[in-house]
């Protein structure tokens, strides 16, 4: 007979299944997609709850549960659509890469220390918030650098790791064992992270939420030169292998230091709970002065034999634990939600808060991202909300105070019209953002387009900053990018704060912009999602604006980096009559609407000359300069010698080359001087 009661099961079983799924998914988003959906704390809380439930229901044990293995950052070549993510070799770890048990509670840490056998030494270290890496050295030579992957096997990212200056490629010492492994954390220092995001903002690429995501995205790039440019760094904290010198963890780190590795100075051997807690208290504040992100303290039993005795669980060593710093959080009043319209028309809701002190700064505004975010948190003006500043630099709202009376009928709804120009907002399917479609009539979009057009990597027009553009817009002098080329000296000089001299400067900048090559003109137009690199690739294929104008979406998709969305944006751009009119005016003004013909001009202007290229350049890439040298009969050589005719010197030329050139009396030429030679 059908037994009704056997169908009923404890709701906790259902919760257990749900948590497994949720954590699996969170792991995937975090490790593979690089897009975390849960905060560290939420993740840890859910994980602890799942562990508790699994202990309650041993019959539901599953070796595949997230409690039994660490998340995976393996780049999945089959699933991954991103062309750049394919080519890393997957390698099995010699020793599995485990994770650490962790706690946000200082009491739990005290307990953990107290439960250790008496007299045990504890090494305290900072917990660096980056990605773990495992470096293999054979006969003193770096042979592999593996990401954690799924803990059992990882991706070999050695080419990218070799760009980190503090990681030695080779250790020239007699006492180095045949094989050893050194583990540590790869990080992007705060300063580099901020630079990178600023650059991405200018180029309309999505920003990285925090340095860890940025480091992870960087480590998976296929272009070590780009990796090098971004400036990763590493801290090492664990040495493994057979027959290694030393009987304690601390001695091993000292050894690694002697071999030339970068080991943090913050490491301390502690002998009791008080020393450990004092270490935590000290670094809780002091860590804010470090150049890299940290999210806690790691405690490790120092003696290796004692470590061995304590052993491991499936996921973590029993001889170590991490204390995690709580993200700093404050409760404050959400006074009002205002809306900011960006250059591309995206309308971002902004929380205006009763000012509150958070991690040493006064916070009064925080992003609310988009409509869905607000609905998910169910917040509305008048609520008391939690503001958090974690690994991110921009403070965020993470929830609202649940208790307290709410004004029931003041439910929240997103505006339907643009707060700046009144146009009806649209929401593209599949996108979270509402957008103002009034590209050519909405003030922040107009000003934003002009700002982008004149920016350094686009037309590079000096003197036209944000404020000046705003002023000219108010005065009716600038309504679109083509108006720039109609500006007159007397119009500019008549404005307050702008004398004849700065007016002339602006006009000079405008004049010079007429020589900016076609690929940068294309970038400057500000077609949605057409960033600097994409513009270059398109311009190489379509070397006149007319050919580009008639390209179909399908043809455009054949270009590397151009997907259907970008192709459609380009096609749409050229369908808009206002755009065509602006383009015509730009052409009349004398802008470069054609690239160098496929075969660059050739001559023998540089015949017989040996030229070294050094530094970075504003007008062309190094490769383009190399091609130019060759096209004009010269020879591009790598190093400076007596035979070098001159050095094409960009910014930040290497100090060694500069010194050598000085010693040998080799002349330097700027890129302008060089272009003058080949073009005239
Ligand atoms: S020791 C078996 N020490 O934190 C123990 N890990 O949540 C191996 N981490 O996977 C790790 N700083 O990526 C250790 N000083 C430190 C650390 C550290 C950061 C990371 C590491 C690890 C994760 C665990």
XYZ file of C-alpha atoms and ligand atoms in Angstrom:
704
model
C 0.000 0.000 0.000
C 1.093 3.521 -0.674
C 2.525 4.920 2.518
C 1.944 8.621 2.837
C 4.304 9.053 5.751
C 7.362 7.682 3.987
C 7.117 10.642 1.615
C 7.576 13.139 4.379
C 11.179 13.983 5.099
C 12.943 16.397 7.357
C 13.019 19.875 5.740
C 16.714 19.963 6.593
C 17.371 17.318 3.959
C 15.903 19.582 1.334
C 17.953 22.469 2.687
C 21.063 20.322 2.446
C 20.433 19.571 -1.218
C 19.684 23.186 -1.979
C 22.848 24.379 -0.248
C 24.957 21.902 -2.200
C 23.581 23.256 -5.457
C 23.930 26.833 -4.390
C 27.532 26.387 -3.301
C 28.430 24.434 -6.451
C 27.103 27.300 -8.500
C 28.820 29.927 -6.367
C 32.105 28.032 -6.795
C 31.675 27.960 -10.545
C 30.862 31.662 -10.738
C 33.769 32.528 -8.490
C 36.474 30.304 -9.888
C 35.541 29.894 -13.538
C 33.545 32.953 -14.497
C 35.420 35.277 -12.199
C 32.115 36.818 -11.173
C 31.466 36.202 -7.492
C 27.801 36.139 -6.526
C 28.149 35.606 -2.779
C 30.252 37.606 -0.364
C 33.002 35.588 1.342
C 31.050 35.719 4.516
C 27.816 34.452 2.974
C 29.761 31.673 1.294
C 31.432 30.655 4.537
C 28.179 30.749 6.476
C 26.423 28.569 3.932
C 29.357 26.178 3.906
C 29.291 25.882 7.693
C 25.568 25.254 7.632
C 26.005 22.570 4.987
C 28.725 20.923 7.065
C 26.407 20.883 10.066
C 23.578 19.358 8.014
C 25.830 16.705 6.546
C 26.889 15.775 10.065
C 23.189 15.420 10.959
C 22.471 13.129 8.000
C 25.475 10.858 7.457
C 23.382 8.762 5.042
C 23.460 11.690 2.630
C 27.230 11.688 2.363
C 28.381 12.507 -1.149
C 32.041 12.689 -2.168
C 31.046 15.295 -4.757
C 29.625 17.697 -2.159
C 31.282 21.139 -2.036
C 32.302 20.324 1.531
C 34.509 17.548 0.186
C 36.484 19.404 -2.413
C 37.708 22.903 -3.019
C 36.185 25.076 -5.748
C 37.741 24.893 -9.170
C 39.326 27.605 -11.253
C 40.298 25.284 -14.112
C 39.753 26.984 -17.390
C 37.332 24.721 -19.178
C 38.388 24.720 -22.756
C 35.261 23.033 -24.046
C 32.741 25.127 -22.180
C 34.601 28.364 -22.385
C 33.522 30.676 -25.159
C 36.361 33.043 -24.533
C 38.986 32.456 -27.187
C 41.682 33.710 -24.865
C 41.135 30.983 -22.318
C 42.068 27.794 -24.065
C 45.651 27.027 -24.105
C 46.888 26.196 -20.631
C 48.245 22.767 -19.946
C 46.405 21.003 -17.109
C 48.778 19.374 -14.646
C 48.110 17.121 -11.658
C 49.377 18.568 -8.394
C 52.137 16.641 -6.649
C 50.402 17.430 -3.344
C 46.728 18.390 -3.419
C 46.141 22.089 -2.921
C 43.908 22.291 0.091
C 41.962 25.138 1.463
C 41.963 26.380 5.070
C 39.358 26.062 7.768
C 38.311 29.546 8.706
C 36.397 31.547 11.230
C 35.239 35.103 11.752
C 35.146 34.644 15.497
C 38.130 35.503 17.657
C 36.718 33.198 20.355
C 36.847 30.249 17.967
C 40.439 31.089 17.156
C 41.286 31.217 20.845
C 39.619 27.823 21.278
C 41.556 26.377 18.389
C 44.845 27.540 19.889
C 43.906 26.307 23.370
C 43.070 22.841 22.065
C 46.529 22.368 20.590
C 48.928 20.248 22.666
C 50.692 22.478 25.170
C 53.948 24.077 24.197
C 53.125 24.061 20.498
C 54.534 27.003 18.544
C 52.185 28.790 16.184
C 53.308 30.753 13.170
C 51.062 33.725 12.439
C 50.942 35.120 8.905
C 48.830 37.491 6.917
C 46.185 35.946 4.724
C 46.725 37.464 1.314
C 43.601 37.922 -0.764
C 44.627 36.788 -4.215
C 44.973 33.451 -5.999
C 47.043 30.557 -4.825
C 49.878 29.441 -7.010
C 52.189 26.445 -6.816
C 55.705 26.910 -8.147
C 57.771 23.838 -9.055
C 61.543 24.069 -9.052
C 63.663 21.286 -10.529
C 67.407 21.573 -10.006
C 66.783 25.157 -9.010
C 64.896 26.021 -12.190
C 61.271 27.147 -12.255
C 59.560 24.525 -14.417
C 55.855 24.931 -13.668
C 53.497 27.397 -12.062
C 50.096 25.870 -11.371
C 46.868 27.488 -10.311
C 44.860 25.699 -7.662
C 42.327 24.435 -10.199
C 40.080 21.931 -8.447
C 42.735 21.187 -5.828
C 43.824 18.001 -7.618
C 44.985 19.533 -10.877
C 45.587 23.070 -12.055
C 46.479 25.174 -15.102
C 50.135 25.772 -15.852
C 50.409 29.562 -16.140
C 54.201 29.712 -15.995
C 54.601 32.262 -18.800
C 52.425 34.708 -16.909
C 54.076 33.965 -13.571
C 57.458 34.684 -15.097
C 56.378 38.307 -15.503
C 56.451 38.762 -11.710
C 59.814 40.337 -10.873
C 60.084 38.887 -7.357
C 59.770 35.270 -8.538
C 63.199 33.879 -9.470
C 63.380 31.811 -12.643
C 66.504 30.088 -11.415
C 68.276 29.723 -8.101
C 72.016 29.549 -8.368
C 72.887 27.793 -5.106
C 74.504 24.507 -4.228
C 72.153 23.721 -1.328
C 68.994 23.699 -3.460
C 67.307 20.262 -3.476
C 66.547 18.365 -6.650
C 62.880 19.255 -6.385
C 60.827 21.540 -4.215
C 57.527 23.298 -4.437
C 56.752 26.747 -3.130
C 53.218 27.963 -2.711
C 52.006 31.483 -2.380
C 49.505 34.051 -3.430
C 49.453 36.066 -6.642
C 48.075 39.563 -6.206
C 47.509 42.775 -8.055
C 48.631 45.615 -5.748
C 45.986 48.252 -4.965
C 47.780 50.896 -6.968
C 47.925 48.732 -10.095
C 44.338 47.663 -9.615
C 43.157 51.253 -9.522
C 45.198 52.139 -12.617
C 43.827 49.172 -14.510
C 40.228 49.993 -13.648
C 40.700 53.628 -14.593
C 41.989 52.530 -17.962
C 39.093 50.109 -18.404
C 36.626 52.815 -17.525
C 38.086 55.038 -20.238
C 37.793 52.203 -22.721
C 34.322 51.208 -21.650
C 35.368 47.753 -20.580
C 33.739 46.186 -17.519
C 35.533 47.060 -14.279
C 37.021 44.473 -11.943
C 35.168 44.384 -8.625
C 38.311 43.917 -6.550
C 42.049 43.206 -6.870
C 41.503 39.467 -6.541
C 39.207 39.326 -9.569
C 41.622 41.501 -11.468
C 44.529 39.210 -10.585
C 42.539 36.174 -11.596
C 41.509 37.685 -14.936
C 45.090 38.716 -15.542
C 46.600 35.334 -14.744
C 44.375 33.715 -17.359
C 45.373 36.027 -20.193
C 47.119 34.511 -23.166
C 49.395 37.462 -23.654
C 52.254 37.595 -21.127
C 53.189 41.055 -22.341
C 49.825 42.382 -21.236
C 50.207 40.460 -17.973
C 53.590 42.083 -17.423
C 52.159 45.511 -18.099
C 49.501 45.059 -15.437
C 52.120 44.379 -12.748
C 51.194 41.300 -10.718
C 53.027 40.560 -7.500
C 53.393 37.469 -5.281
C 53.926 36.527 -1.638
C 55.099 33.006 -0.823
C 54.094 31.156 2.316
C 54.550 27.387 2.129
C 57.378 25.088 1.033
C 56.863 21.387 0.276
C 58.948 18.523 -1.016
C 61.005 15.518 0.029
C 64.162 15.834 2.105
C 63.971 19.560 2.500
C 66.104 21.345 5.049
C 64.575 22.422 8.391
C 62.145 20.808 10.782
C 59.749 23.722 11.183
C 57.571 25.752 8.849
C 59.348 28.934 9.933
C 62.801 27.516 9.147
C 61.620 26.542 5.692
C 60.400 30.036 4.999
C 63.732 31.415 6.217
C 65.442 29.025 3.813
C 63.240 30.178 0.966
C 64.151 33.746 1.860
C 67.851 32.856 1.726
C 67.299 31.344 -1.738
C 65.998 34.683 -2.936
C 62.235 34.330 -2.570
C 60.017 37.105 -1.332
C 58.710 36.107 2.089
C 56.606 38.557 4.071
C 58.237 40.299 7.031
C 54.982 40.089 8.948
C 55.458 36.400 9.830
C 55.788 35.771 13.564
C 56.297 32.710 15.757
C 53.867 32.865 18.701
C 53.889 30.786 21.863
C 50.478 31.301 23.420
C 46.956 32.625 22.902
C 47.865 36.113 24.047
C 50.630 36.485 21.506
C 48.350 35.221 18.751
C 45.542 37.611 19.698
C 47.958 40.531 19.936
C 49.164 39.707 16.411
C 45.579 39.687 15.143
C 44.765 42.974 16.889
C 47.878 44.643 15.494
C 47.337 43.594 11.875
C 43.602 44.290 12.011
C 44.463 47.974 11.637
C 47.998 47.887 10.265
C 47.020 45.842 7.191
C 45.293 48.910 5.782
C 48.719 50.397 5.114
C 49.871 47.440 3.009
C 50.181 47.741 -0.770
C 48.120 44.572 -1.318
C 44.770 43.218 -0.141
C 44.622 40.922 2.879
C 41.493 39.370 4.320
C 42.679 37.662 7.479
C 45.396 35.963 9.476
C 46.614 32.403 8.995
C 47.749 30.380 12.017
C 49.975 27.365 11.367
C 51.525 24.849 13.730
C 55.246 25.471 13.369
C 56.733 22.028 13.969
C 56.468 19.795 10.896
C 56.344 16.570 12.887
C 53.469 17.990 14.930
C 51.749 19.042 11.709
C 52.035 15.471 10.516
C 50.480 14.181 13.726
C 47.533 16.525 13.506
C 46.988 15.544 9.874
C 44.227 16.542 7.450
C 40.510 16.426 6.800
C 39.340 15.873 3.192
C 39.604 19.573 2.464
C 41.818 21.252 5.006
C 44.841 20.647 7.200
C 44.074 20.304 10.910
C 47.324 22.083 11.704
C 46.212 25.432 10.321
C 43.267 27.807 10.547
C 42.430 31.214 9.132
C 40.898 34.082 11.044
C 38.963 36.286 8.630
C 38.532 39.974 9.230
C 34.882 40.940 9.145
C 34.062 43.288 6.273
C 33.409 46.681 7.754
C 29.720 47.362 7.850
C 27.536 50.192 9.132
C 23.850 50.795 9.419
C 22.622 54.122 8.086
C 19.578 55.875 6.678
C 18.848 55.665 2.953
C 17.639 59.209 2.401
C 16.976 59.130 -1.284
C 17.708 57.224 -4.465
C 19.004 59.387 -7.295
C 19.918 58.348 -10.816
C 23.083 58.905 -12.730
C 23.156 58.795 -16.513
C 26.469 57.659 -17.977
C 28.116 58.343 -21.307
C 26.407 55.358 -22.881
C 23.014 56.222 -21.433
C 23.009 53.580 -18.709
C 20.964 54.814 -15.763
C 22.574 53.813 -12.466
C 20.661 54.171 -9.205
C 22.705 55.780 -6.451
C 21.962 55.539 -2.738
C 22.189 58.882 -0.967
C 22.951 58.074 2.636
C 23.057 59.761 5.978
C 26.879 60.175 6.115
C 28.568 57.373 8.022
C 32.186 56.571 8.953
C 33.491 53.389 7.306
C 37.094 52.111 7.204
C 38.390 55.580 7.883
C 36.365 57.433 5.244
C 33.022 59.202 5.315
C 30.547 57.458 3.055
C 27.447 59.196 1.772
C 26.864 57.630 -1.597
C 26.882 54.033 -2.721
C 25.921 52.329 -5.936
C 22.713 50.318 -6.092
C 23.760 48.804 -9.443
C 20.373 48.331 -11.137
C 16.681 47.754 -10.704
C 16.951 44.029 -9.975
C 19.450 44.664 -7.230
C 17.099 47.071 -5.468
C 14.186 44.677 -5.821
C 16.183 41.728 -4.554
C 17.171 43.562 -1.404
C 13.675 45.049 -1.207
C 14.904 48.459 -0.186
C 13.265 51.851 -0.517
C 13.987 55.365 0.685
C 13.472 55.702 4.427
C 14.941 52.264 5.170
C 17.970 51.783 7.349
C 20.493 49.951 5.212
C 23.800 48.149 5.719
C 26.751 49.684 3.884
C 29.824 47.561 3.499
C 33.373 48.167 2.416
C 35.132 44.894 1.828
C 37.809 44.077 -0.718
C 36.063 46.527 -3.018
C 36.912 50.180 -3.169
C 33.408 51.366 -3.894
C 31.141 50.968 -0.865
C 28.034 48.906 -1.449
C 24.656 48.352 0.107
C 24.330 44.762 1.258
C 20.935 44.695 2.920
C 18.418 46.504 5.035
C 17.499 46.399 8.682
C 14.713 43.827 8.845
C 13.096 45.062 12.025
C 11.415 48.444 12.305
C 8.229 49.805 10.841
C 8.220 50.490 7.111
C 6.031 52.710 5.139
C 4.048 49.953 3.403
C 2.629 51.946 0.541
C 5.833 53.642 -0.535
C 6.931 50.640 -2.585
C 9.822 51.217 -4.902
C 9.710 51.549 -8.645
C 12.432 52.422 -11.103
C 11.839 55.612 -13.118
C 10.381 55.187 -16.576
C 11.896 58.354 -18.039
C 15.448 59.665 -18.160
C 16.122 61.981 -15.186
C 18.313 64.149 -17.420
C 16.344 64.546 -20.644
C 12.916 62.997 -20.075
C 13.191 60.357 -22.821
C 11.402 57.065 -22.150
C 13.921 54.539 -20.825
C 14.402 51.164 -22.470
C 15.616 47.914 -21.038
C 17.311 45.586 -23.477
C 16.335 41.981 -22.972
C 18.978 40.060 -21.102
C 20.552 43.232 -19.733
C 20.115 44.430 -16.180
C 20.402 48.095 -17.041
C 17.824 50.636 -18.071
C 19.161 52.909 -20.751
C 18.269 56.329 -22.114
C 18.036 55.932 -25.898
C 18.358 59.660 -26.581
C 22.035 59.471 -27.514
C 22.270 62.780 -29.292
C 19.953 64.823 -27.069
C 20.706 63.754 -23.504
C 23.217 66.125 -21.831
C 25.432 63.639 -19.941
C 25.579 61.434 -23.027
C 26.520 64.358 -25.261
C 29.190 65.614 -22.863
C 30.422 62.097 -22.212
C 30.827 61.473 -25.946
C 32.831 64.665 -26.345
C 35.001 63.826 -23.328
C 35.702 60.427 -24.790
C 36.443 61.891 -28.214
C 39.127 64.263 -26.899
C 40.655 61.775 -24.411
C 44.312 60.851 -24.591
C 43.911 57.496 -26.302
C 41.392 58.887 -28.762
C 41.990 62.304 -30.406
C 44.250 63.488 -27.582
C 43.122 67.122 -27.606
C 44.819 68.928 -24.749
C 43.051 71.702 -22.889
C 39.531 70.372 -23.380
C 38.881 68.889 -19.954
C 35.613 67.879 -18.350
C 34.954 71.356 -16.959
C 35.694 73.181 -20.197
C 33.478 70.797 -22.128
C 30.705 71.379 -19.618
C 31.138 75.137 -19.943
C 31.144 75.043 -23.760
C 28.108 72.820 -23.693
C 26.257 75.250 -21.410
C 27.198 78.123 -23.688
C 25.976 76.292 -26.755
C 29.425 76.119 -28.348
C 29.623 72.329 -28.282
C 26.636 70.135 -29.007
C 28.446 67.254 -30.640
C 31.967 66.142 -31.552
C 31.921 67.849 -34.941
C 31.365 71.247 -33.287
C 34.898 70.986 -31.880
C 36.278 71.733 -35.335
C 34.152 74.893 -35.653
C 35.470 76.480 -32.442
C 36.918 79.949 -33.005
C 39.646 81.675 -31.061
C 37.414 84.581 -30.102
C 34.583 82.287 -28.901
C 36.937 80.414 -26.631
C 38.863 83.419 -25.382
C 35.608 85.170 -24.504
C 34.854 82.552 -21.817
C 35.733 83.238 -18.200
C 38.886 81.507 -16.997
C 40.100 81.112 -20.571
C 42.534 83.672 -21.868
C 43.877 83.951 -25.376
C 46.818 81.716 -24.503
C 44.739 78.754 -23.379
C 42.379 79.349 -26.274
C 45.312 79.062 -28.662
C 46.429 75.905 -26.869
C 43.059 74.308 -27.405
C 43.069 75.265 -31.078
C 46.575 73.838 -31.500
C 45.389 70.594 -29.926
C 42.421 70.498 -32.275
C 44.660 71.121 -35.270
C 47.081 68.366 -34.214
C 44.191 65.917 -33.841
C 43.735 66.036 -37.605
C 46.823 63.827 -37.872
C 45.533 61.172 -35.505
C 45.405 57.911 -37.454
C 42.161 56.393 -38.658
C 42.081 53.572 -36.100
C 42.044 56.082 -33.267
C 39.471 58.254 -35.003
C 37.285 55.161 -35.160
C 37.806 54.548 -31.446
C 37.102 58.226 -30.717
C 33.663 58.049 -32.356
C 32.492 56.175 -29.274
C 30.528 53.427 -30.994
C 29.276 51.253 -28.184
C 31.645 48.442 -27.161
C 34.238 49.434 -29.748
C 37.259 49.850 -27.486
C 40.764 50.804 -28.440
C 41.965 47.345 -29.446
C 38.806 46.410 -31.294
C 38.960 49.687 -33.217
C 42.513 48.892 -34.285
C 41.509 45.467 -35.529
C 38.546 46.852 -37.431
C 40.608 49.660 -38.955
C 43.184 47.176 -40.155
C 40.517 45.282 -42.050
C 38.498 48.266 -43.219
C 41.007 50.939 -43.982
C 38.530 53.570 -45.129
C 35.418 54.776 -43.379
C 33.419 54.235 -46.568
C 34.274 50.556 -46.705
C 33.330 50.221 -43.051
C 30.060 52.036 -43.533
C 28.853 49.421 -46.025
C 30.063 46.367 -44.124
C 27.321 43.979 -43.012
C 27.075 42.577 -39.498
C 28.082 39.199 -40.857
C 31.209 40.551 -42.507
C 32.127 42.441 -39.355
C 31.827 39.302 -37.274
C 34.684 37.805 -39.257
C 37.045 40.223 -37.552
C 38.813 38.905 -34.497
C 37.212 40.197 -31.273
C 34.051 41.366 -33.033
C 30.958 39.478 -31.905
C 27.348 39.908 -33.067
C 26.637 42.589 -30.477
C 29.533 44.815 -31.522
C 28.770 44.207 -35.201
C 25.196 45.285 -34.670
C 26.304 48.426 -32.819
C 28.509 49.381 -35.758
C 25.806 48.768 -38.336
C 23.318 50.784 -36.265
C 25.803 53.600 -35.872
C 26.030 54.024 -39.627
C 22.264 53.802 -40.070
C 21.750 56.915 -37.958
C 21.464 59.998 -40.166
C 22.715 62.325 -37.437
C 25.879 60.259 -37.157
C 26.388 60.383 -40.912
C 26.058 64.134 -40.838
C 28.630 64.405 -38.057
C 30.991 62.103 -39.935
C 30.698 64.257 -43.025
C 31.584 67.348 -41.013
C 34.570 65.565 -39.497
C 35.724 64.568 -42.950
C 35.393 68.169 -44.136
C 37.413 69.271 -41.112
C 40.251 67.086 -42.359
C 40.263 64.128 -39.966
C 41.924 60.908 -41.034
C 39.156 58.685 -42.301
C 41.492 56.348 -44.098
C 44.242 54.149 -42.765
C 47.555 53.530 -44.319
C 46.870 51.561 -47.454
C 47.421 47.841 -46.893
C 50.950 48.127 -48.165
C 52.537 50.935 -46.200
C 54.383 53.594 -48.202
C 57.926 52.570 -48.958
C 61.051 54.579 -49.553
C 64.765 54.387 -48.906
C 64.786 57.247 -46.429
C 66.208 55.011 -43.717
C 68.395 52.858 -45.962
C 71.526 51.647 -44.221
C 70.395 52.795 -40.771
C 70.212 50.555 -37.689
C 67.467 51.749 -35.370
C 66.624 50.664 -31.845
C 63.056 51.172 -30.560
C 62.686 51.762 -26.841
C 59.882 52.887 -24.524
C 56.189 53.406 -25.138
C 54.587 55.577 -27.812
C 51.449 57.605 -28.221
C 50.843 57.659 -31.975
C 51.712 54.175 -33.188
C 52.484 50.836 -31.606
C 56.007 49.469 -31.508
C 55.063 46.944 -34.165
C 53.858 49.713 -36.420
C 57.127 51.586 -35.952
C 59.051 48.428 -36.684
C 57.087 47.984 -39.902
C 57.709 51.630 -40.819
C 61.443 51.308 -40.292
C 61.548 48.292 -42.539
C 59.259 49.852 -45.144
C 61.650 52.781 -45.438
C 64.692 50.604 -45.878
C 66.006 50.687 -42.297
C 66.856 47.849 -39.953
C 65.226 47.471 -36.558
C 67.712 46.035 -34.054
C 67.165 44.980 -30.452
C 70.157 46.288 -28.572
C 72.211 49.443 -28.563
C 75.733 49.182 -29.942
C 78.354 51.305 -31.672
C 76.621 50.537 -34.951
C 73.238 51.943 -33.880
C 72.310 54.996 -35.970
C 69.715 56.372 -33.568
C 67.191 55.332 -30.967
C 63.507 55.894 -31.518
C 62.805 56.813 -27.914
C 59.321 56.805 -26.419
C 58.262 57.454 -22.879
C 59.761 55.432 -20.023
C 62.723 54.310 -22.053
C 64.688 51.637 -20.168
C 67.429 53.181 -17.984
C 70.053 50.705 -19.214
C 69.468 51.553 -22.838
C 69.514 55.247 -22.040
C 72.822 54.940 -20.232
C 74.378 52.883 -22.992
C 73.211 55.356 -25.621
C 74.734 58.197 -23.623
C 78.012 56.340 -23.175
C 78.275 55.610 -26.905
C 76.950 59.005 -27.962
C 74.017 57.554 -29.931
C 71.333 60.201 -30.662
C 67.730 59.806 -29.465
C 64.765 60.772 -31.620
C 61.233 61.324 -30.364
C 58.355 59.760 -32.221
C 57.412 63.137 -33.689
C 60.941 63.603 -35.025
C 60.871 60.116 -36.461
C 57.521 60.614 -38.179
C 58.813 63.867 -39.578
C 61.687 61.968 -41.228
C 59.580 59.232 -42.776
C 56.612 61.357 -43.722
C 58.399 64.311 -45.287
S 48.599 28.268 3.719
C 47.561 23.846 3.445
N 49.098 30.804 4.108
O 44.079 31.205 1.531
C 47.626 25.293 3.709
N 47.317 30.236 2.639
O 41.540 29.942 2.246
C 47.907 26.042 2.501
N 46.226 32.166 1.597
O 44.368 28.391 -0.526
C 47.589 27.462 2.557
N 47.472 33.709 2.541
O 45.252 30.705 -1.388
C 48.318 29.911 3.479
N 49.721 33.011 4.505
C 48.933 32.117 3.884
C 47.902 32.511 2.990
C 47.112 31.532 2.402
C 46.495 33.472 1.706
C 45.156 31.612 0.756
C 45.559 30.419 -0.044
C 44.693 29.304 0.449
C 43.510 30.072 0.953
C 42.708 29.292 1.940
